[in-house]
Amino acid sequence: MGKELTSGKKSIIAEIKQKIRLLNAIAAFIVITLLAVILRYLYKPFTEAMDFLPDVSISLIIAIVLILTGIGFYMWRLVSKQIISSIERYRNRLDRILNITRDLREEIYGDILLDKIMDYSLSITHSDAGSILLIEDNNLVFKIVKGEKTVELLGTTIPKGKGIAGWVAENGNPLRIADVKDDERYNHDVDAITGYQTRSVLCIPLVMKTGVIGVIELLNKKDGFYSEKDEEMIAYLADQAAISIARARFYEDQKNYEMHLTDMLLDAIDFQIPEKMGHSKRVAQYSNIIAKAINMPEEKRKTLYFACLLHDVGFLKIKVEDNFKPDEFRKHPVIGYEMIRPINFYADIAPFILYHHERYDGLGYPTKCKGETIPLEARIIAIAEAFDAMVSDTSYKVPVDFDSAIEELKRNAGTQFDPQLIEVFVNNINPEHLP
């Protein structure tokens, strides 16, 4: 599972083997002693060979043997406890490492991930302060800084190759320094910024197959100097951290790509249908009013938000001149569904796009499903879209005032719209929500 686990496994095995050899030696000594006593008094040739030894009473010999046996069993028990204790320590160490690994791998948000890595590093090594620096444009940037007088460093850059952190990033090797004053690689400029006094340092590279992506730097161990065990533990943590950082970056890049693609599609919809300019964002705003009022979980609200933005994306495949012809208009939910469904990060919203023109009474399209068989998000979008179509100045219909739009929604509750959601919307919308 990594260098640290391998090293830990080897050391615990060596410790257990050493203690087992001691147990064997104790057992062998007891057996040999008992055998010598038996042979001394029962086997004549052996007795003659041992004549040079002084005669000792049998009772004294038995007493000595019993004492040695008692000592042997005591030592046996003591060493056995030590072996069990060693195994327990290794198991606890392994459990902690596995829990840390699991926690880091489950975190997808970069800032939270770096914060966790820093907290674990400080806790494992009992360090007074620490930082995580990542490489950007051939410089090291302080991304996370913890400890006394270190906040000033956040966002500060230092050249790759300068200072202890720079050396580790440049060479890809860890450094463990007991006193930085004796090391020529120590950079006084960083302490000059914060007023902090660095004494000891443990610095470990964050390494991927493509190379070093940053370093973990820990300062001033509270209970002595950084040990080889500290280095092994943080080296393993750094391996897991590098993998997790790469995964978090990929997730953030994907979300960034998703946002840009969504904006591009929105611009294309607004360009193709000027009458619906800004319609999708207003639908998202009105839908969010309902979602908040019914305590929809945040993750589902995000999904609903993207579904609102892209609910009319199907119009992009309909000729401009045919957009408002009834037969062509009715095609856009299915076309939008088929456009969005193959895209992984849009797959969850595809059903809401497909069903957003269904009616609560089953007379909608394209599938004529009704009631709560229509997805909740699609029922919400249907209300928000109808409301925007009625009140918006840029709508393709003649706009009506706020109160008239509310009355129209109420009249269609239970037929076109979900009556419970209409009640929620009416109770939470007000004229200030209009753009």
Coordinates of N, CA, C and O in Angstrom, one line a residue, residues 287-376:
S287 N -37.8 28.7 -10.1 CA -37.8 27.3 -9.6 C -37.1 27.2 -8.3 O -37.5 26.4 -7.4
N288 N -36.0 28.0 -8.1 CA -35.3 27.9 -6.9 C -36.1 28.4 -5.7 O -35.9 27.9 -4.6
I289 N -37.1 29.3 -5.9 CA -38.0 29.7 -4.9 C -38.8 28.5 -4.3 O -38.9 28.4 -3.1
I290 N -39.3 27.7 -5.3 CA -40.1 26.5 -4.8 C -39.1 25.5 -4.2 O -39.5 25.0 -3.1
A291 N -38.0 25.3 -4.7 CA -37.0 24.3 -4.2 C -36.6 24.7 -2.8 O -36.6 23.8 -1.9
K292 N -36.4 25.9 -2.5 CA -36.0 26.3 -1.1 C -37.2 26.1 -0.2 O -37.0 25.7 1.0
A293 N -38.4 26.5 -0.6 CA -39.5 26.4 0.2 C -39.9 25.0 0.6 O -40.4 24.8 1.7
I294 N -39.6 24.0 -0.2 CA -39.9 22.6 0.1 C -38.7 21.9 0.7 O -38.7 20.7 0.8
N295 N -37.6 22.7 1.0 CA -36.4 22.2 1.6 C -35.7 21.1 0.8 O -35.3 20.1 1.3
M296 N -35.7 21.3 -0.5 CA -35.0 20.4 -1.4 C -33.5 20.4 -1.1 O -32.9 21.5 -0.9
P297 N -32.8 19.3 -1.0 CA -31.4 19.2 -0.7 C -30.6 20.0 -1.7 O -31.0 20.2 -2.9
E298 N -29.5 20.6 -1.2 CA -28.7 21.5 -2.0 C -28.2 20.8 -3.3 O -28.2 21.4 -4.4
E299 N -27.8 19.6 -3.2 CA -27.3 18.9 -4.5 C -28.4 18.7 -5.5 O -28.2 18.9 -6.7
K300 N -29.6 18.5 -5.1 CA -30.8 18.4 -6.0 C -31.1 19.7 -6.5 O -31.6 19.9 -7.7
R301 N -31.0 20.8 -5.7 CA -31.2 22.1 -6.2 C -30.2 22.5 -7.3 O -30.6 23.2 -8.3
K302 N -29.0 22.1 -7.2 CA -28.0 22.4 -8.2 C -28.4 21.7 -9.5 O -28.3 22.2 -10.6
T303 N -28.9 20.4 -9.4 CA -29.3 19.6 -10.6 C -30.5 20.3 -11.2 O -30.6 20.5 -12.4
L304 N -31.5 20.8 -10.4 CA -32.6 21.5 -10.9 C -32.2 22.8 -11.6 O -32.8 23.1 -12.7
Y305 N -31.2 23.5 -11.1 CA -30.7 24.7 -11.7 C -30.3 24.5 -13.1 O -30.7 25.2 -14.0
F306 N -29.4 23.5 -13.3 CA -28.9 23.2 -14.7 C -30.1 22.7 -15.6 O -30.1 23.0 -16.8
A307 N -31.0 22.0 -15.0 CA -32.2 21.5 -15.8 C -33.0 22.7 -16.3 O -33.4 22.8 -17.5
C308 N -33.1 23.7 -15.4 CA -33.8 24.9 -15.8 C -33.1 25.7 -17.0 O -33.7 26.1 -17.9
L309 N -31.8 25.8 -16.8 CA -31.0 26.5 -17.8 C -31.1 25.9 -19.2 O -31.1 26.6 -20.2
L310 N -31.2 24.5 -19.2 CA -31.2 23.8 -20.5 C -32.5 23.2 -20.9 O -32.5 22.4 -21.8
H311 N -33.6 23.6 -20.2 CA -34.9 22.9 -20.5 C -35.3 23.2 -22.0 O -36.1 22.4 -22.5
D312 N -34.9 24.3 -22.6 CA -35.3 24.6 -24.0 C -34.2 24.3 -25.0 O -34.3 24.8 -26.1
V313 N -33.2 23.5 -24.6 CA -32.0 23.4 -25.5 C -32.4 22.7 -26.8 O -31.8 22.8 -27.9
G314 N -33.5 21.9 -26.8 CA -34.0 21.3 -28.0 C -34.4 22.2 -29.2 O -34.3 21.8 -30.3
F315 N -34.6 23.5 -28.9 CA -34.9 24.4 -29.9 C -33.8 24.7 -30.9 O -33.9 25.1 -32.0
L316 N -32.5 24.3 -30.4 CA -31.4 24.5 -31.2 C -31.4 23.6 -32.5 O -30.7 23.9 -33.5
K317 N -32.2 22.6 -32.4 CA -32.2 21.7 -33.6 C -33.5 21.9 -34.4 O -33.8 21.0 -35.3
I318 N -34.2 22.9 -34.1 CA -35.5 23.2 -34.8 C -35.2 24.5 -35.6 O -34.6 25.5 -35.1
K319 N -35.6 24.6 -36.9 CA -35.4 25.7 -37.7 C -36.1 26.9 -37.0 O -37.2 26.9 -36.5
V320 N -35.4 28.1 -37.2 CA -35.9 29.3 -36.5 C -37.3 29.6 -36.9 O -38.1 30.0 -36.0
E321 N -37.6 29.5 -38.2 CA -38.9 29.9 -38.6 C -40.0 28.9 -38.2 O -41.2 29.2 -38.2
D322 N -39.6 27.7 -37.6 CA -40.6 26.7 -37.2 C -40.7 26.6 -35.7 O -41.5 25.8 -35.2
N323 N -40.0 27.5 -35.0 CA -39.9 27.4 -33.5 C -41.3 27.4 -32.9 O -41.6 26.7 -31.9
F324 N -42.2 28.2 -33.4 CA -43.5 28.4 -32.7 C -44.7 27.8 -33.5 O -45.8 28.0 -33.2
K325 N -44.3 26.9 -34.4 CA -45.4 26.1 -35.1 C -45.7 24.9 -34.1 O -44.8 24.3 -33.6
P326 N -47.0 24.7 -33.7 CA -47.3 23.8 -32.7 C -46.7 22.4 -32.8 O -46.1 21.9 -31.8
D327 N -46.7 21.8 -34.0 CA -46.1 20.5 -34.2 C -44.6 20.5 -33.9 O -44.1 19.6 -33.3
E328 N -43.9 21.5 -34.4 CA -42.5 21.6 -34.2 C -42.2 22.0 -32.7 O -41.2 21.4 -32.2
F329 N -42.9 22.9 -32.2 CA -42.7 23.3 -30.8 C -42.8 22.1 -29.8 O -42.0 22.0 -28.9
R330 N -43.7 21.2 -30.1 CA -43.9 20.0 -29.2 C -42.7 19.0 -29.3 O -42.6 18.2 -28.4
K331 N -41.9 19.2 -30.2 CA -40.7 18.3 -30.4 C -39.6 18.6 -29.5 O -38.7 17.8 -29.2
H332 N -39.5 19.9 -29.0 CA -38.3 20.3 -28.4 C -37.9 19.6 -27.1 O -36.7 19.4 -26.8
P333 N -38.9 19.1 -26.3 CA -38.5 18.3 -25.1 C -37.8 17.0 -25.4 O -36.8 16.7 -24.8
V334 N -38.3 16.3 -26.4 CA -37.6 15.0 -26.8 C -36.3 15.3 -27.5 O -35.3 14.6 -27.2
I335 N -36.2 16.3 -28.3 CA -34.9 16.7 -29.0 C -33.9 17.1 -27.9 O -32.7 16.6 -27.9
G336 N -34.3 17.9 -27.0 CA -33.4 18.3 -25.9 C -32.9 17.1 -25.1 O -31.7 17.0 -24.7
Y337 N -33.9 16.2 -24.8 CA -33.5 15.0 -24.0 C -32.4 14.2 -24.7 O -31.5 13.8 -24.1
E338 N -32.6 14.0 -26.0 CA -31.7 13.2 -26.8 C -30.4 13.9 -27.0 O -29.3 13.2 -27.1
M339 N -30.4 15.2 -27.0 CA -29.1 16.0 -27.0 C -28.3 15.9 -25.8 O -27.1 15.7 -25.8
I340 N -29.0 15.9 -24.6 CA -28.3 16.0 -23.3 C -27.9 14.7 -22.7 O -26.9 14.5 -22.1
R341 N -28.8 13.7 -22.9 CA -28.6 12.4 -22.3 C -27.3 11.8 -22.5 O -26.7 11.2 -21.5
P342 N -26.6 11.8 -23.7 CA -25.3 11.2 -23.8 C -24.2 11.9 -23.1 O -23.1 11.3 -23.0
I343 N -24.4 13.1 -22.6 CA -23.3 13.8 -22.0 C -23.3 13.5 -20.5 O -24.3 13.7 -19.8
N344 N -22.2 12.9 -20.0 CA -22.2 12.3 -18.6 C -22.7 13.3 -17.6 O -23.5 13.0 -16.7
F345 N -22.1 14.5 -17.6 CA -22.4 15.4 -16.5 C -23.8 16.1 -16.6 O -24.2 16.8 -15.8
Y346 N -24.5 15.8 -17.8 CA -25.9 16.3 -17.9 C -26.9 15.2 -17.8 O -28.1 15.5 -17.9
A347 N -26.4 14.0 -17.7 CA -27.4 12.8 -17.8 C -28.5 12.9 -16.8 O -29.6 12.5 -17.0
D348 N -28.2 13.4 -15.5 CA -29.2 13.5 -14.5 C -30.3 14.4 -14.8 O -31.4 14.2 -14.3
I349 N -30.0 15.4 -15.6 CA -31.1 16.4 -15.9 C -31.9 16.1 -17.1 O -33.0 16.7 -17.3
A350 N -31.5 15.1 -17.9 CA -32.2 14.8 -19.1 C -33.7 14.5 -18.9 O -34.5 14.9 -19.7
P351 N -34.1 13.7 -17.9 CA -35.5 13.4 -17.7 C -36.3 14.6 -17.4 O -37.5 14.7 -17.8
F352 N -35.8 15.6 -16.7 CA -36.5 16.8 -16.4 C -36.8 17.6 -17.6 O -37.8 18.3 -17.7
I353 N -35.8 17.6 -18.5 CA -36.0 18.3 -19.8 C -37.1 17.6 -20.6 O -38.0 18.2 -21.2
L354 N -37.1 16.3 -20.6 CA -38.1 15.5 -21.4 C -39.5 15.7 -20.9 O -40.4 15.8 -21.7
Y355 N -39.7 15.9 -19.6 CA -41.1 15.9 -19.0 C -41.5 17.3 -18.6 O -42.6 17.4 -18.0
H356 N -40.8 18.3 -18.9 CA -41.2 19.6 -18.4 C -42.5 20.2 -19.0 O -43.0 21.2 -18.5
H357 N -43.0 19.6 -20.1 CA -44.3 20.0 -20.7 C -45.4 19.0 -20.4 O -46.5 19.1 -21.0
E358 N -45.2 18.1 -19.5 CA -46.3 17.2 -19.1 C -47.2 18.0 -18.2 O -46.9 18.9 -17.5
R359 N -48.5 17.5 -18.2 CA -49.5 18.2 -17.4 C -49.9 17.2 -16.2 O -49.8 16.0 -16.3
Y360 N -50.3 17.8 -15.1 CA -50.6 17.0 -13.9 C -51.8 16.1 -14.2 O -51.9 15.0 -13.6
D361 N -52.7 16.5 -15.1 CA -53.9 15.7 -15.4 C -53.6 14.7 -16.5 O -54.5 13.9 -16.9
G362 N -52.4 14.6 -17.0 CA -52.0 13.6 -18.0 C -52.3 14.0 -19.5 O -52.1 13.2 -20.4
L363 N -52.6 15.3 -19.7 CA -52.9 15.7 -21.1 C -51.8 16.5 -21.7 O -51.9 17.2 -22.7
G364 N -50.6 16.4 -21.1 CA -49.4 17.1 -21.7 C -48.7 16.2 -22.7 O -49.2 15.3 -23.3
Y365 N -47.4 16.6 -22.9 CA -46.6 15.9 -23.9 C -45.2 15.9 -23.5 O -44.8 16.7 -22.6
P366 N -44.4 14.9 -23.9 CA -44.6 14.0 -25.0 C -45.1 12.6 -24.6 O -45.5 11.9 -25.5
T367 N -45.2 12.3 -23.3 CA -45.5 10.9 -22.9 C -46.9 10.8 -22.3 O -47.4 9.7 -22.0
K368 N -47.5 12.0 -22.0 CA -48.9 12.0 -21.3 C -48.9 11.4 -19.9 O -49.9 10.8 -19.5
C369 N -47.7 11.3 -19.3 CA -47.7 10.9 -17.9 C -48.4 11.9 -17.0 O -48.5 13.1 -17.4
K370 N -48.8 11.5 -15.8 CA -49.6 12.5 -15.0 C -49.2 12.3 -13.5 O -48.6 11.4 -13.1
G371 N -49.7 13.3 -12.8 CA -49.5 13.3 -11.3 C -48.1 13.2 -10.9 O -47.2 13.8 -11.5
E372 N -47.9 12.4 -9.8 CA -46.5 12.3 -9.3 C -45.6 11.4 -10.1 O -44.5 11.1 -9.7
T373 N -46.1 10.8 -11.2 CA -45.3 10.0 -12.0 C -44.4 11.0 -12.8 O -43.3 10.6 -13.4
I374 N -44.8 12.2 -12.9 CA -43.9 13.3 -13.5 C -42.9 13.6 -12.5 O -43.2 13.9 -11.3
P375 N -41.6 13.6 -12.8 CA -40.5 14.0 -11.9 C -40.8 15.3 -11.2 O -41.3 16.2 -11.8
L376 N -40.5 15.4 -9.9 CA -40.7 16.6 -9.1 C -40.1 17.8 -9.8 O -40.7 18.9 -9.9

